[in-house]
mmCIF file of C-alpha atoms in Angstrom:
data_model
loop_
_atom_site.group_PDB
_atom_site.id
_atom_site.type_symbol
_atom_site.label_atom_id
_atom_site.label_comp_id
_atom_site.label_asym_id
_atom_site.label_seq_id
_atom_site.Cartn_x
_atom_site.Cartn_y
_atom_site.Cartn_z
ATOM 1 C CA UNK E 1 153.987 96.882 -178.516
ATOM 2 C CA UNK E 2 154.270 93.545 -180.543
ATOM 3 C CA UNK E 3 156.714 93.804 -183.388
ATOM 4 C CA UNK E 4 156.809 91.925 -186.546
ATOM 5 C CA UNK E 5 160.314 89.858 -187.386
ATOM 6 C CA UNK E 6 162.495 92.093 -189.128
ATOM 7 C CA UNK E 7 164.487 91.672 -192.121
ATOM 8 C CA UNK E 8 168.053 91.155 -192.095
ATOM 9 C CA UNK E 9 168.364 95.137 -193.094
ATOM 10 C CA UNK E 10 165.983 96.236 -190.110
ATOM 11 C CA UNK E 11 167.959 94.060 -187.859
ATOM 12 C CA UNK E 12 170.786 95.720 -188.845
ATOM 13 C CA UNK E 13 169.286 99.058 -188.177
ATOM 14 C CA UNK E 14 167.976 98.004 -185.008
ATOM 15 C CA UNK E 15 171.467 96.962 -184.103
ATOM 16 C CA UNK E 16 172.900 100.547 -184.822
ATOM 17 C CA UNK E 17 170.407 101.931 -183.046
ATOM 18 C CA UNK E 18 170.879 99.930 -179.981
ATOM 19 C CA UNK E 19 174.906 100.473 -180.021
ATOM 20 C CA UNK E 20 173.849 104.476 -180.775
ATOM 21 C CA UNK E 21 171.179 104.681 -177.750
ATOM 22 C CA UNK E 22 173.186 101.999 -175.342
ATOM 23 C CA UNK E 23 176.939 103.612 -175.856
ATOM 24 C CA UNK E 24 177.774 99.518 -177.381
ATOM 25 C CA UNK E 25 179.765 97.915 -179.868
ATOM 26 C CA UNK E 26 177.756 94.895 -181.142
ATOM 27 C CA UNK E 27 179.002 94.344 -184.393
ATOM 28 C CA UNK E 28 178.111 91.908 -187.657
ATOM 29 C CA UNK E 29 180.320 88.688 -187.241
ATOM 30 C CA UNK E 30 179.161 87.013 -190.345
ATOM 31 C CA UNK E 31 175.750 85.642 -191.985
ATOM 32 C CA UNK E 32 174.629 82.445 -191.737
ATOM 33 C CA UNK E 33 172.669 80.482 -194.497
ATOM 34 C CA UNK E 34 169.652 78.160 -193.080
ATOM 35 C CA UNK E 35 168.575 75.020 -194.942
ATOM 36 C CA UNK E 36 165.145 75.972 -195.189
ATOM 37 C CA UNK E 37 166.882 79.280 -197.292
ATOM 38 C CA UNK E 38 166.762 82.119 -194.933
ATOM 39 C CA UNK E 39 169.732 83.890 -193.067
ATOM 40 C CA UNK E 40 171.158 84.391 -189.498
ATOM 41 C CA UNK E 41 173.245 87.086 -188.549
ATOM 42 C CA UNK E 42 175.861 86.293 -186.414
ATOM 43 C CA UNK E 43 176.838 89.236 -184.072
ATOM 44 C CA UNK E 44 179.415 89.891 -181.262
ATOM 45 C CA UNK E 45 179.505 91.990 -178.333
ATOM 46 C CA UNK E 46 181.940 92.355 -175.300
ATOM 47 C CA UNK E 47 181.480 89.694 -172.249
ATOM 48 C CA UNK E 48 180.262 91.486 -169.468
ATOM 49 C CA UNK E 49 180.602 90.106 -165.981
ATOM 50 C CA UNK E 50 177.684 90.616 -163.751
ATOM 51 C CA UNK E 51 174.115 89.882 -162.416
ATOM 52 C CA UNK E 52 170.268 90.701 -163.378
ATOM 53 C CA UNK E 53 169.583 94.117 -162.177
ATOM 54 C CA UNK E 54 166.219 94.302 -160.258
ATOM 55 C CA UNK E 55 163.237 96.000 -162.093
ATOM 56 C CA UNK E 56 163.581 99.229 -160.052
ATOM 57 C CA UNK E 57 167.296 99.290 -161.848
ATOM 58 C CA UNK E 58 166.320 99.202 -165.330
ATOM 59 C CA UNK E 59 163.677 101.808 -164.692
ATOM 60 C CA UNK E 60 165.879 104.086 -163.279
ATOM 61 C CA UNK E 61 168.287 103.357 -166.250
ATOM 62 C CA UNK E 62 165.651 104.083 -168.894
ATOM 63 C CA UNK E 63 164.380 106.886 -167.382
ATOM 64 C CA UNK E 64 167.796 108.429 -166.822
ATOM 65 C CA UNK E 65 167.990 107.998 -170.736
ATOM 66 C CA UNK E 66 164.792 109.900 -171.265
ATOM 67 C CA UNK E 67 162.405 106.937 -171.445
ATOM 68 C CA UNK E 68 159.287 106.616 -169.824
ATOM 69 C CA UNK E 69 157.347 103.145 -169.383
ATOM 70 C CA UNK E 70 154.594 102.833 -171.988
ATOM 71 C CA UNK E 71 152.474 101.736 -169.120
ATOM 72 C CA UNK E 72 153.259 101.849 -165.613
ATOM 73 C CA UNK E 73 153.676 98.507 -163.578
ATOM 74 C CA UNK E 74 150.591 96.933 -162.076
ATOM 75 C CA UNK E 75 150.215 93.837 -160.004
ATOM 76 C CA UNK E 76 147.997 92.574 -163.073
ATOM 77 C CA UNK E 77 150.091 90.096 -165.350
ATOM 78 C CA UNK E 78 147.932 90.788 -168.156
ATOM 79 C CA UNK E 79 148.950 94.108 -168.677
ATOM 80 C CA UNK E 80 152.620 94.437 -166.591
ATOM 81 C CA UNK E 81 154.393 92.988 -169.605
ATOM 82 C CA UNK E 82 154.117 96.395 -170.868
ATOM 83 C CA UNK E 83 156.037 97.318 -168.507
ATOM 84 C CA UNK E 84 158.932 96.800 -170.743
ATOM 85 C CA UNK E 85 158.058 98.852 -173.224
ATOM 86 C CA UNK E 86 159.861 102.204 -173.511
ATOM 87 C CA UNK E 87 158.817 105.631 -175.537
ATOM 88 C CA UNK E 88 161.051 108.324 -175.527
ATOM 89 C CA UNK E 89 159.135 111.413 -176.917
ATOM 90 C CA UNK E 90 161.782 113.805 -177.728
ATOM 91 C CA UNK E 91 163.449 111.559 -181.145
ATOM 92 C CA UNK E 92 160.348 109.516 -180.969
ATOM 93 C CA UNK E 93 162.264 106.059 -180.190
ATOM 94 C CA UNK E 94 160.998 103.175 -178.770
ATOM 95 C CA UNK E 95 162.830 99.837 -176.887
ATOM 96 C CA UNK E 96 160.840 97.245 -176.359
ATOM 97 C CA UNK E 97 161.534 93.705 -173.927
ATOM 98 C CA UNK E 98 163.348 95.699 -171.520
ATOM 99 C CA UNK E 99 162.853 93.165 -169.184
ATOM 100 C CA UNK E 100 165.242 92.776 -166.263
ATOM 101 C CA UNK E 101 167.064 89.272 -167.659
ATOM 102 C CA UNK E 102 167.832 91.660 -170.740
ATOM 103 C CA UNK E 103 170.070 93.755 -169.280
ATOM 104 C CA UNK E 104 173.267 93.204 -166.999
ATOM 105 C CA UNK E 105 174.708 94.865 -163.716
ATOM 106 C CA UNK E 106 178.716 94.714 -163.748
ATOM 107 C CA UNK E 107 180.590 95.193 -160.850
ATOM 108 C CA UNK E 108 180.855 99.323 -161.112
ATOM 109 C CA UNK E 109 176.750 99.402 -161.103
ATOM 110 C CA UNK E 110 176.855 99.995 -164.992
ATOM 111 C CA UNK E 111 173.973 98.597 -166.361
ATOM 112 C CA UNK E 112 174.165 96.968 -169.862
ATOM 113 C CA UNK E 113 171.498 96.042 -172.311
ATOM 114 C CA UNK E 114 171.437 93.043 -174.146
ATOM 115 C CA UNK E 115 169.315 92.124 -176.678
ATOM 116 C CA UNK E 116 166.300 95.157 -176.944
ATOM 117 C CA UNK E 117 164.252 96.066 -179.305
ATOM 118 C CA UNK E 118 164.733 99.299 -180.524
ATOM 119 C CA UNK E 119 163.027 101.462 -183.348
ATOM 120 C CA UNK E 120 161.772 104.298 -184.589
ATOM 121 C CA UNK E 121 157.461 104.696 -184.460
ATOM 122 C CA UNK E 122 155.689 105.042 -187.302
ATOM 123 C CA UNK E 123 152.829 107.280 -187.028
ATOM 124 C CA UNK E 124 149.904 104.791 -185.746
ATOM 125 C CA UNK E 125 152.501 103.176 -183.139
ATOM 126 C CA UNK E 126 152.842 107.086 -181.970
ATOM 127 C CA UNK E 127 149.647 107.539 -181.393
ATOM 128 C CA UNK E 128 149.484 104.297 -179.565
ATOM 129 C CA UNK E 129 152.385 105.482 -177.070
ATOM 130 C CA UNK E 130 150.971 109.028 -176.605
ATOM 131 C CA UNK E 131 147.708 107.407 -175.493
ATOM 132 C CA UNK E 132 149.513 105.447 -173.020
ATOM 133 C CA UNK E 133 152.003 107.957 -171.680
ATOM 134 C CA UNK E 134 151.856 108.944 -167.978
ATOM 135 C CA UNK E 135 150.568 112.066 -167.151
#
């Protein structure tokens, strides 16, 4: 899944969607104006205390949320970063760089996502996850 940088707007979206599929609260701090005439958005979320889950943990996680992988892990580097990348069929959502360092483990086992890529498909990226879905 490679994804294009968004716009401030899409960002924004993607945030909501994140705090919607992740039960969070990042929220817009402020925006930023860059010298070269674009913006930052500054956000905020709660400190969590904790460590990197293993892989094993965030694949139980996003499965348990109705995700599957858009490929299964191999021992091939070339095609494990996929790995990260999540579909889930039924609202037609998908998360990518769901990597392990993206997410934390607090103390109670809770696992907490920072920082993923979420979004709605457009049709040609659907067909590109229903080719790749486990049977």
């Amino acid at each position: 899944m490679r994804l294009e940088r968004a716009l401030p707007s899409e960002y924004l979206d993607r945030l909501d969607l994140a705090n919607r599929l992740f039960d969070d609260d990042v929220r817009l701090v402020g925006i930023v104006a860059l010298a070269d005439g674009d913006v930052s958005l500054v956000t905020s979320q709660q400190f969590i205390y904790g460590t990197t889950p293993t892989r094993a943990e965030v694949g139980a996680y996003m499965r348990s949320l109705g995700f599957a992988p858009v490929l299964e892990p191999t021992d091939d580097p070339r095609t494990d970063l996929h790995f990260f990348d999540w579909y889930r069929e039924r609202d037609g959502v998908a998360v990518a760089d769901a990597k392990p360092a993206n997410f934390l483990r607090a103390a109670s086992g809770q696992l907490y996502a920072i920082d993923l890529i979420p979004a709605i498909v457009n049709e040609p990226l659907l067909l590109h996850f229903h080719e790749r879905q486990p049977s």
